[in-house]
CSV table of C-alpha atoms and ligand atoms in Angstrom, one decimal:
chain,number,residue,atom,x,y,z
A,23,MET,CA,0.2,-0.1,-0.2
A,24,VAL,CA,1.0,3.3,0.0
A,25,ILE,CA,0.0,6.6,2.0
A,26,LYS,CA,1.2,10.2,0.8
A,27,LYS,CA,0.3,13.2,1.9
A,28,TYR,CA,-0.7,16.3,-0.7
A,29,LEU,CA,-0.7,20.0,0.8
A,30,VAL,CA,-2.6,21.8,-1.1
A,31,SER,CA,-4.7,25.4,-2.0
A,32,ASN,CA,-8.2,22.9,-2.7
A,33,MET,CA,-9.2,19.6,-4.4
A,34,ASN,CA,-9.0,20.2,-7.8
A,35,GLU,CA,-4.7,20.6,-7.3
A,36,ALA,CA,-4.9,17.2,-4.9
A,37,LEU,CA,-7.4,14.6,-7.3
A,38,THR,CA,-4.5,16.0,-9.9
A,39,MET,CA,-1.6,15.6,-8.2
A,40,ILE,CA,-3.7,11.9,-6.5
A,41,ARG,CA,-3.7,10.8,-9.8
A,42,SER,CA,-0.8,11.3,-11.5
A,43,GLU,CA,1.1,10.0,-8.7
A,44,LEU,CA,-1.0,7.5,-7.5
A,45,GLY,CA,-3.4,6.0,-10.1
A,46,LYS,CA,-7.0,6.5,-10.6
A,47,ASN,CA,-7.9,4.2,-8.4
A,48,ALA,CA,-5.8,6.2,-5.1
A,49,VAL,CA,-8.5,7.2,-2.7
A,50,ILE,CA,-9.0,10.3,-0.8
A,51,ILE,CA,-8.6,9.0,3.2
A,52,THR,CA,-8.7,11.9,5.1
A,53,GLN,CA,-8.4,15.9,4.2
A,54,ARG,CA,-8.5,18.9,6.7
A,55,LYS,CA,-7.3,22.3,6.7
A,56,VAL,CA,-3.8,23.2,8.1
A,57,ARG,CA,-2.0,27.2,8.2
A,58,LYS,CA,1.4,26.3,6.9
A,59,GLU,CA,4.1,26.0,10.3
A,60,GLY,CA,6.2,29.0,11.7
A,61,VAL,CA,6.0,32.7,12.1
A,62,LEU,CA,5.1,33.8,8.9
A,63,GLY,CA,2.3,30.9,8.8
A,64,ILE,CA,-0.5,32.8,10.3
A,65,PHE,CA,-0.2,35.4,8.3
A,66,LYS,CA,-0.7,33.0,4.9
A,67,PRO,CA,-4.1,31.7,3.8
A,68,LYS,CA,-4.9,27.8,4.7
A,69,LEU,CA,-3.6,25.3,3.5
A,70,ILE,CA,-5.7,21.9,2.5
A,71,GLU,CA,-4.2,18.5,3.4
A,72,VAL,CA,-5.1,16.3,1.8
A,73,THR,CA,-3.3,12.3,2.3
A,74,ALA,CA,-3.9,9.4,-0.4
A,75,ALA,CA,-3.3,5.9,-0.8
A,76,VAL,CA,-3.0,3.1,-3.5
A,77,GLU,CA,-2.1,-0.6,-3.4
A,78,ASN,CA,1.9,-1.1,-4.2
A,79,SER,CA,0.4,-3.5,-7.3
A,80,LYS,CA,-2.7,-1.0,-8.8
A,81,ILE,CA,-0.5,2.1,-9.1
A,82,VAL,CA,2.3,0.3,-11.4
A,83,ARG,CA,0.3,-1.1,-14.0
A,84,ASN,CA,-3.2,0.8,-14.0
A,85,THR,CA,0.1,3.6,-15.1
A,86,ASN,CA,1.5,1.5,-17.7
A,87,LEU,CA,-1.4,0.4,-19.1
A,88,ASP,CA,-3.6,4.3,-19.1
A,89,GLU,CA,-0.6,5.3,-20.3
A,90,LYS,CA,-0.2,3.0,-22.6
A,91,LYS,CA,-3.6,3.3,-24.2
A,92,ASP,CA,-3.8,7.2,-23.4
A,93,MET,CA,-0.5,6.6,-25.9
A,94,GLU,CA,-2.8,4.6,-28.5
A,95,ASN,CA,-5.4,7.6,-27.7
A,96,SER,CA,-3.3,9.6,-28.5
A,97,ILE,CA,-1.3,7.8,-31.7
A,98,ASN,CA,-5.1,7.8,-32.9
A,99,SER,CA,-6.2,10.9,-33.3
A,100,ILE,CA,-2.6,12.6,-33.8
A,101,LYS,CA,-3.2,9.7,-37.1
A,102,LYS,CA,-7.2,10.5,-37.7
A,103,LEU,CA,-5.6,14.6,-37.2
A,104,MET,CA,-2.4,13.9,-39.8
A,105,GLU,CA,-4.6,12.0,-42.5
A,106,GLU,CA,-7.0,14.7,-42.0
A,107,LYS,CA,-5.1,17.0,-41.7
A,108,LEU,CA,-3.0,15.8,-44.8
A,109,SER,CA,-6.4,15.0,-47.1
A,110,ASN,CA,-7.6,18.4,-46.7
A,111,LYS,CA,-4.6,19.8,-47.3
A,112,SER,CA,-4.8,18.0,-50.1
A,113,ILE,CA,-8.1,19.4,-51.3
A,114,ASP,CA,-7.3,22.9,-50.0
A,115,ASP,CA,-3.7,22.4,-51.9
A,116,LYS,CA,-6.4,21.2,-54.6
A,117,LYS,CA,-8.8,23.9,-54.9
A,118,LEU,CA,-4.9,26.1,-54.4
A,119,ASN,CA,-4.4,25.0,-58.5
A,120,ASN,CA,-7.6,24.6,-59.4
A,121,LYS,CA,-6.9,28.1,-58.3
A,122,ILE,CA,-4.5,28.9,-59.5
A,123,ASP,CA,-5.1,26.9,-63.3
A,124,ASN,CA,-8.6,29.1,-62.9
A,125,ASN,CA,-5.8,32.3,-62.5
A,126,LYS,CA,-2.6,30.8,-64.6
A,127,LEU,CA,-6.8,30.4,-67.0
A,128,ILE,CA,-8.0,33.7,-66.4
A,129,GLU,CA,-4.9,35.2,-67.2
A,130,ASN,CA,-4.4,33.2,-70.4
A,131,THR,CA,-8.3,34.2,-71.4
A,132,ASN,CA,-7.4,38.1,-70.2
A,133,GLU,CA,-4.5,37.5,-72.8
A,134,THR,CA,-6.1,35.9,-75.1
A,135,SER,CA,-9.2,38.7,-74.4
A,136,ASN,CA,-6.8,41.4,-74.8
A,137,GLU,CA,-4.9,39.7,-77.9
A,138,GLU,CA,-9.0,39.4,-79.5
A,139,VAL,CA,-9.8,43.1,-78.1
A,140,VAL,CA,-6.8,44.2,-80.1
A,141,LYS,CA,-7.6,42.4,-83.3
A,142,LEU,CA,-10.8,43.2,-83.1
A,143,ARG,CA,-9.9,47.9,-82.5
A,144,ASN,CA,-7.7,47.0,-85.0
A,145,GLU,CA,-10.7,46.1,-88.1
A,146,ILE,CA,-12.4,48.5,-86.3
A,147,SER,CA,-10.6,50.8,-87.5
A,148,ASP,CA,-10.0,49.5,-90.8
A,149,ILE,CA,-13.8,49.0,-91.7
A,150,LYS,CA,-13.6,52.4,-90.2
A,151,GLU,CA,-11.1,53.7,-92.7
A,152,ILE,CA,-12.3,52.0,-95.9
A,153,LEU,CA,-15.8,52.9,-95.1
A,154,ASN,CA,-14.6,57.2,-95.0
A,155,LYS,CA,-12.4,56.4,-98.3
A,156,THR,CA,-16.1,54.3,-100.4
A,157,LEU,CA,-17.5,57.6,-98.9
A,158,ILE,CA,-15.1,60.1,-99.5
A,159,LYS,CA,-15.5,58.5,-103.4
A,160,THR,CA,-19.0,58.6,-102.8
A,161,GLU,CA,-19.0,62.0,-102.4
A,162,LYS,CA,-16.4,62.3,-105.3
A,163,ILE,CA,-17.9,59.8,-107.7
A,164,ASP,CA,-21.4,62.0,-107.7
A,165,TYR,CA,-21.5,63.8,-110.9
A,166,LEU,CA,-23.9,64.3,-111.0
A,167,HIS,CA,-23.7,67.2,-107.7
A,168,GLU,CA,-20.3,68.4,-109.2
A,169,LEU,CA,-21.3,68.8,-113.1
A,170,LEU,CA,-24.5,70.9,-112.1
A,171,LYS,CA,-22.9,73.4,-110.2
A,172,GLU,CA,-20.5,73.5,-113.1
A,173,LEU,CA,-23.3,74.6,-116.2
A,174,ASP,CA,-25.1,76.0,-113.2
A,175,ILE,CA,-28.1,74.3,-113.3
A,176,TYR,CA,-30.3,74.2,-110.3
A,177,GLU,CA,-29.6,71.6,-107.6
A,178,GLN,CA,-33.6,71.3,-107.7
A,179,PHE,CA,-32.8,68.8,-110.4
A,180,TYR,CA,-30.3,66.9,-109.4
A,181,ASP,CA,-33.1,64.7,-107.8
A,182,GLU,CA,-34.9,63.9,-111.2
A,183,PHE,CA,-31.7,63.2,-113.3
A,184,LYS,CA,-30.1,61.5,-110.2
A,185,GLU,CA,-33.4,58.8,-110.1
A,186,LYS,CA,-32.8,59.2,-114.1
A,187,ILE,CA,-28.6,58.3,-113.9
A,188,LYS,CA,-28.9,56.2,-111.0
A,189,ASN,CA,-26.7,53.4,-111.7
A,190,ILE,CA,-23.7,55.7,-113.5
A,191,ASN,CA,-21.0,56.5,-111.8
A,192,ASP,CA,-18.5,57.5,-114.7
A,193,LYS,CA,-17.8,61.0,-114.9
A,194,GLU,CA,-18.1,60.6,-119.1
A,195,GLU,CA,-21.0,58.5,-118.5
A,196,VAL,CA,-22.5,60.8,-116.6
A,197,ARG,CA,-22.2,63.4,-118.6
A,198,HIS,CA,-23.3,61.7,-121.4
A,199,SER,CA,-26.8,60.7,-120.4
A,200,LEU,CA,-27.1,63.9,-118.7
A,201,ARG,CA,-26.7,65.1,-122.0
A,202,GLU,CA,-29.8,63.2,-124.0
A,203,ILE,CA,-31.8,63.7,-120.9
A,204,ILE,CA,-31.8,67.8,-121.4
A,205,ASP,CA,-31.8,66.4,-125.0
A,206,LYS,CA,-35.0,64.8,-124.8
A,207,GLU,CA,-36.4,67.1,-121.9
A,208,ILE,CA,-36.0,71.1,-124.0
A,209,THR,CA,-37.9,72.7,-126.2
A,210,ILE,CA,-37.0,74.7,-128.5
A,211,ASP,CA,-39.7,76.4,-130.8
A,212,THR,CA,-38.6,77.4,-134.7
A,213,GLU,CA,-41.9,79.0,-135.9
A,214,GLU,CA,-41.2,81.0,-138.2
A,215,LEU,CA,-42.3,85.0,-136.9
A,216,LYS,CA,-45.1,86.8,-138.9
A,217,GLY,CA,-48.6,88.4,-136.9
A,218,LYS,CA,-48.8,90.7,-134.3
A,219,ILE,CA,-45.8,89.9,-131.8
A,220,VAL,CA,-44.9,91.9,-128.6
A,221,LEU,CA,-42.4,91.5,-126.4
A,222,VAL,CA,-42.0,91.4,-122.2
A,223,GLY,CA,-39.8,90.5,-120.0
A,224,PRO,CA,-38.7,93.4,-117.1
A,225,THR,CA,-36.2,95.9,-117.1
A,226,GLY,CA,-32.7,96.4,-118.5
A,227,VAL,CA,-33.0,93.0,-120.0
A,228,GLY,CA,-32.8,93.5,-123.5
A,229,LYS,CA,-36.6,93.8,-124.5
A,230,THR,CA,-36.2,97.0,-127.1
A,231,THR,CA,-32.4,96.7,-128.1
A,232,THR,CA,-34.0,92.7,-129.3
A,233,ILE,CA,-36.9,94.1,-130.9
A,234,ALA,CA,-34.4,96.2,-132.9
A,235,LYS,CA,-32.5,93.2,-133.6
A,236,LEU,CA,-35.1,91.2,-134.9
A,237,ALA,CA,-36.7,94.3,-137.4
A,238,GLY,CA,-33.5,94.3,-139.3
A,239,LYS,CA,-32.9,90.2,-139.6
A,240,LEU,CA,-36.2,90.6,-140.7
A,241,ALA,CA,-36.7,93.0,-142.5
A,242,LEU,CA,-32.6,93.6,-143.7
A,243,LYS,CA,-32.6,90.4,-143.6
A,244,GLU,CA,-35.4,88.2,-145.1
A,245,GLY,CA,-37.8,91.6,-146.4
A,246,LYS,CA,-40.7,91.0,-144.8
A,247,LYS,CA,-42.4,93.9,-144.5
A,248,VAL,CA,-42.1,94.8,-140.5
A,249,GLY,CA,-44.0,97.4,-138.2
A,250,LEU,CA,-42.9,98.9,-134.6
A,251,ILE,CA,-45.1,99.9,-132.3
A,252,THR,CA,-43.7,100.9,-128.8
A,253,VAL,CA,-46.1,100.9,-125.4
A,254,ASP,CA,-43.4,102.2,-123.3
A,255,THR,CA,-44.0,105.4,-122.3
A,256,TYR,CA,-42.2,105.4,-119.2
A,257,ARG,CA,-38.3,105.7,-119.6
A,258,ILE,CA,-36.8,109.3,-121.2
A,259,GLY,CA,-35.5,108.6,-124.4
A,260,ALA,CA,-37.3,104.7,-124.6
A,261,VAL,CA,-38.8,105.8,-127.6
A,262,ASP,CA,-36.3,107.8,-129.5
A,263,GLN,CA,-34.4,105.0,-129.1
A,264,LEU,CA,-36.8,101.9,-131.2
A,265,LYS,CA,-37.4,104.8,-133.4
A,266,THR,CA,-33.7,105.7,-134.5
A,267,TYR,CA,-33.3,102.1,-135.1
A,268,ALA,CA,-36.9,101.8,-137.1
A,269,GLU,CA,-35.7,105.5,-139.0
A,270,ILE,CA,-33.1,104.0,-140.1
A,271,MET,CA,-33.8,100.7,-141.7
A,272,ASP,CA,-36.9,102.5,-143.1
A,273,ILE,CA,-39.6,100.7,-141.1
A,274,ASP,CA,-42.8,101.7,-139.4
A,275,PHE,CA,-42.8,103.0,-136.2
A,276,LYS,CA,-45.7,104.1,-134.1
A,277,VAL,CA,-45.7,105.2,-130.3
A,278,VAL,CA,-48.8,104.1,-128.4
A,279,LEU,CA,-50.1,106.0,-125.1
A,280,ASN,CA,-53.3,103.7,-124.1
A,281,ASN,CA,-56.0,100.8,-125.3
A,282,LYS,CA,-57.4,103.3,-128.2
A,283,GLU,CA,-54.3,104.3,-129.7
A,284,MET,CA,-52.8,100.3,-129.7
A,285,VAL,CA,-56.2,98.8,-131.9
A,286,GLU,CA,-55.3,101.9,-134.1
A,287,ALA,CA,-51.8,101.2,-134.4
A,288,VAL,CA,-52.3,97.6,-135.2
A,289,GLN,CA,-55.1,98.4,-137.5
A,290,ALA,CA,-52.8,100.8,-139.0
A,291,MET,CA,-50.5,97.5,-139.7
A,292,LYS,CA,-52.7,94.5,-140.3
A,293,ASP,CA,-50.7,94.8,-144.2
A,294,LEU,CA,-47.4,93.8,-142.8
A,295,ASP,CA,-46.0,90.8,-142.6
A,296,VAL,CA,-45.0,91.1,-138.7
A,297,ILE,CA,-45.6,93.5,-136.4
A,298,LEU,CA,-43.3,93.7,-133.1
A,299,ILE,CA,-44.5,95.7,-130.2
A,300,ASP,CA,-41.5,96.3,-127.7
A,301,SER,CA,-43.4,97.2,-124.0
A,302,THR,CA,-42.2,98.7,-121.0
A,303,GLY,CA,-39.8,96.6,-118.3
A,304,ARG,CA,-41.8,96.1,-114.6
A,305,SER,CA,-41.0,94.6,-112.0
A,306,SER,CA,-43.2,90.9,-112.0
A,307,LYS,CA,-43.0,92.4,-108.3
A,308,ASN,CA,-45.9,95.4,-109.3
A,309,ILE,CA,-48.7,93.7,-110.4
A,310,MET,CA,-51.2,96.1,-111.0
A,311,GLN,CA,-48.2,97.0,-113.6
A,312,ILE,CA,-48.8,93.7,-114.9
A,313,LYS,CA,-52.3,93.8,-114.9
A,314,GLU,CA,-51.5,97.6,-117.3
A,315,LEU,CA,-49.4,95.7,-119.3
A,316,LYS,CA,-51.8,92.6,-120.1
A,317,ASN,CA,-54.8,94.7,-120.7
A,318,LEU,CA,-53.3,97.0,-123.4
A,319,ILE,CA,-51.3,94.0,-125.1
A,320,GLY,CA,-54.8,92.7,-125.5
A,321,LYS,CA,-56.8,95.3,-127.2
A,322,ALA,CA,-54.3,94.7,-129.4
A,323,GLU,CA,-54.5,91.5,-130.4
A,324,VAL,CA,-50.8,89.4,-130.4
A,325,ASP,CA,-50.8,86.2,-131.7
A,326,SER,CA,-47.6,86.0,-129.4
A,327,THR,CA,-45.7,87.4,-126.3
A,328,TYR,CA,-42.5,86.2,-126.0
A,329,LEU,CA,-40.6,87.2,-123.0
A,330,VAL,CA,-37.7,88.3,-122.6
A,331,ILE,CA,-35.4,87.5,-119.0
A,332,SER,CA,-31.1,87.9,-119.2
A,333,GLY,CA,-29.0,85.2,-118.4
A,334,THR,CA,-27.0,86.9,-115.7
A,335,THR,CA,-30.6,86.6,-113.5
A,336,LYS,CA,-29.8,84.9,-110.0
A,337,ASN,CA,-31.6,81.2,-109.3
A,338,LYS,CA,-34.1,83.6,-107.2
A,339,ASP,CA,-34.8,86.2,-109.4
A,340,LEU,CA,-35.4,83.5,-112.8
A,341,LYS,CA,-37.8,82.0,-110.7
A,342,ASN,CA,-40.1,85.1,-108.9
A,343,ILE,CA,-39.9,86.6,-112.8
A,344,ILE,CA,-41.4,83.2,-114.1
A,345,GLU,CA,-44.4,83.2,-111.6
A,346,GLY,CA,-44.8,87.1,-112.2
A,347,TYR,CA,-45.1,87.3,-115.2
A,348,LYS,CA,-47.2,84.6,-115.2
A,349,GLY,CA,-50.0,86.7,-116.2
A,350,LEU,CA,-49.3,87.6,-119.3
A,351,GLU,CA,-49.2,84.5,-120.6
A,352,TYR,CA,-46.6,84.5,-122.6
A,353,ASN,CA,-46.2,81.3,-124.7
A,354,LYS,CA,-42.0,82.2,-125.1
A,355,ILE,CA,-38.9,82.5,-124.1
A,356,ILE,CA,-35.8,84.9,-125.2
A,357,ILE,CA,-32.6,84.9,-123.7
A,358,THR,CA,-29.9,87.7,-123.6
A,359,LYS,CA,-26.9,88.8,-123.0
A,360,LEU,CA,-25.8,85.1,-123.0
A,361,ASP,CA,-21.9,86.9,-124.3
A,362,GLU,CA,-22.2,88.2,-120.4
A,363,THR,CA,-21.2,84.4,-119.0
A,364,THR,CA,-19.4,82.0,-119.0
A,365,SER,CA,-22.3,79.9,-117.9
A,366,TYR,CA,-25.5,79.1,-120.1
A,367,GLY,CA,-27.4,76.6,-117.3
A,368,ASN,CA,-29.7,79.8,-117.5
A,369,ILE,CA,-31.1,78.5,-120.1
A,370,TYR,CA,-32.1,75.3,-119.5
A,371,ASN,CA,-33.3,76.5,-115.7
A,372,LEU,CA,-35.5,79.2,-117.6
A,373,GLN,CA,-36.6,76.7,-120.1
A,374,LYS,CA,-37.9,73.6,-117.5
A,375,LEU,CA,-39.4,76.1,-114.6
A,376,SER,CA,-41.3,78.2,-116.9
A,377,GLY,CA,-41.6,74.9,-119.9
A,378,LYS,CA,-42.2,77.5,-122.0
A,379,PRO,CA,-40.1,76.6,-125.7
A,380,ILE,CA,-37.0,79.0,-126.2
A,381,ARG,CA,-37.0,81.5,-129.4
A,382,TYR,CA,-34.4,83.2,-129.7
A,383,LEU,CA,-30.5,83.9,-127.9
A,384,THR,CA,-29.2,87.4,-128.0
A,385,VAL,CA,-25.1,87.2,-127.9
A,386,GLY,CA,-23.8,91.1,-127.9
A,387,GLN,CA,-25.6,94.9,-127.4
A,388,ASN,CA,-25.1,94.7,-131.9
A,389,VAL,CA,-28.2,94.9,-133.9
A,390,PRO,CA,-29.3,93.6,-136.0
A,391,ASP,CA,-25.7,91.0,-135.1
A,392,ASP,CA,-26.3,89.3,-131.7
A,393,ILE,CA,-29.4,87.5,-132.6
A,394,ILE,CA,-29.0,83.8,-133.0
A,395,ASP,CA,-32.3,81.1,-133.4
A,396,ALA,CA,-32.0,79.0,-130.4
A,397,LYS,CA,-31.0,75.5,-132.2
A,398,LYS,CA,-31.3,71.9,-129.7
A,399,GLU,CA,-27.5,71.4,-130.9
A,400,LYS,CA,-26.7,74.7,-129.7
A,401,VAL,CA,-27.9,75.2,-126.8
A,402,LEU,CA,-26.6,72.0,-126.0
A,403,ASP,CA,-23.2,72.6,-126.5
A,404,LEU,CA,-23.7,76.0,-124.2
A,405,LEU,CA,-25.6,74.5,-121.2
A,406,PHE,CA,-22.1,71.8,-120.8
A,407,LEU,CA,-19.9,74.1,-122.2
A,408,GLU,CA,-18.8,72.5,-124.8
A,409,GLU,CA,-19.2,76.2,-127.7
A,410,CYS,CA,-18.6,79.5,-125.9
A,411,ILE,CA,-20.7,83.0,-126.2
B,17,GTP,N1,-23.9,92.2,-123.4
B,17,GTP,C1,-25.6,92.7,-124.0
B,17,GTP,N2,-25.5,93.6,-123.6
B,17,GTP,C2,-27.0,94.1,-124.2
B,17,GTP,C3,-27.8,92.7,-125.0
B,17,GTP,N3,-28.6,93.1,-124.9
B,17,GTP,C4,-29.6,94.8,-124.5
B,17,GTP,N4,-28.1,94.9,-123.9
B,17,GTP,C5,-28.0,96.1,-123.2
B,17,GTP,O1,-28.8,96.0,-122.7
B,17,GTP,C6,-28.5,97.5,-122.4
B,17,GTP,C7,-29.6,97.8,-121.8
B,17,GTP,O2,-30.7,97.2,-123.4
B,17,GTP,P1,-32.1,97.5,-123.5
B,17,GTP,O3,-33.2,96.9,-125.2
B,17,GTP,O4,-32.6,98.6,-123.2
B,17,GTP,O5,-33.1,97.0,-122.5
B,17,GTP,P2,-35.2,97.3,-121.7
B,17,GTP,O6,-34.8,95.7,-121.5
B,17,GTP,O7,-35.8,96.6,-123.3
B,17,GTP,O8,-34.8,98.1,-121.3
B,17,GTP,P3,-36.5,98.3,-120.7
B,17,GTP,O9,-37.0,99.2,-121.4
B,17,GTP,O10,-35.8,99.6,-119.9
B,17,GTP,O11,-36.9,97.7,-120.1
B,17,GTP,C8,-28.5,98.3,-123.3
B,17,GTP,O12,-27.3,98.7,-123.5
B,17,GTP,C9,-28.5,96.9,-124.8
B,17,GTP,O13,-26.9,97.6,-125.3
B,17,GTP,C10,-26.8,91.5,-124.8
B,17,GTP,O14,-27.2,90.7,-125.9
B,17,GTP,N5,-25.9,91.1,-124.6
B,18,MG,MG1,-36.8,99.0,-123.9
């Protein structure tokens, strides 16, 4: 039997020491509270004196068994933990590897996608460039637009032409096609001058000069009997201008101031081949003046009314004149002052907007020479700048 005393602060401490030294078969025999020995012990807290006992054999055997068992348990626990750890590690490692692989993949993917993005960007930029070039080219190959500008033909007719030549992209072919279209469209009047003819139009376009030219052509070159009537009473010297021509050419001349005089003058000249009536230049915006003129012309019972317009007239003015003079029911056109311009698009513009045929072109101030019959080929050559004046 082994008996042993323990001096401890508390029972837990005692039990731990007893089990560790005597094993779990030891039993506590006594326990009592004691003070430390000596004077100083009075001031210290009380301790517990525990007496425990165990059989000798049991101490060794049991301790060995316990230790062995404990060792086995420990080893098993450690093994288990190790295995777990190992397996966890491998899982973690696998996970880690996977992660790494994935990262690599991501990295690779990023690299790949970056490359692809760069490649795509380059392609897009190439496409852009090609598109730009094509657009520029398309703009450039809009020869019709360029041509209309060059010929001074109004842009407003562009769509109509484009519709007809939309599939043509060659400069020369566009030019050729446009000429063919205009050739079919443009109307020229070739009718011989006869009867009572009045010239109307804006101020200063050359009405009086043109009348003088026509009179000279008819009387001097064609040997016709020509009479001149003027209703121009507004401008100082206007009467003298035509009177002078009439005297030089030795042809009948009358000035009319009102409707009655107009009727009388026309009656007096009824046997002549051609009666040319000059009129005061009116602003197409002055409706009263136009009405007045219409009244006077009505009294003459004219056969033809010619609208005289300068070839140098600006786009907007041209349209206003054509509209403003509609009331006078003009049926033919004379285009003047073509010698003062280098582009002849107005021949087409005027004809197209008015819908009336062109009869004469005047090309200078000289009476009677600077007037020509409008002929299709001549008009086309002028329009397409293959000829100039
Ligand atoms: N360069 C050029 N000048 C012309 C032409 N025809 C007329 N003229 C000139 O234009 C100016 C006016 O001509 P007019 O014949 O008096 O014009 P108008 O239409 O009778 O004028 P109003 O009677 O005032 O309305 C004159 O100096 C003419 O010599 C032409 O074909 N070319
Ligand atoms: Mg005049």
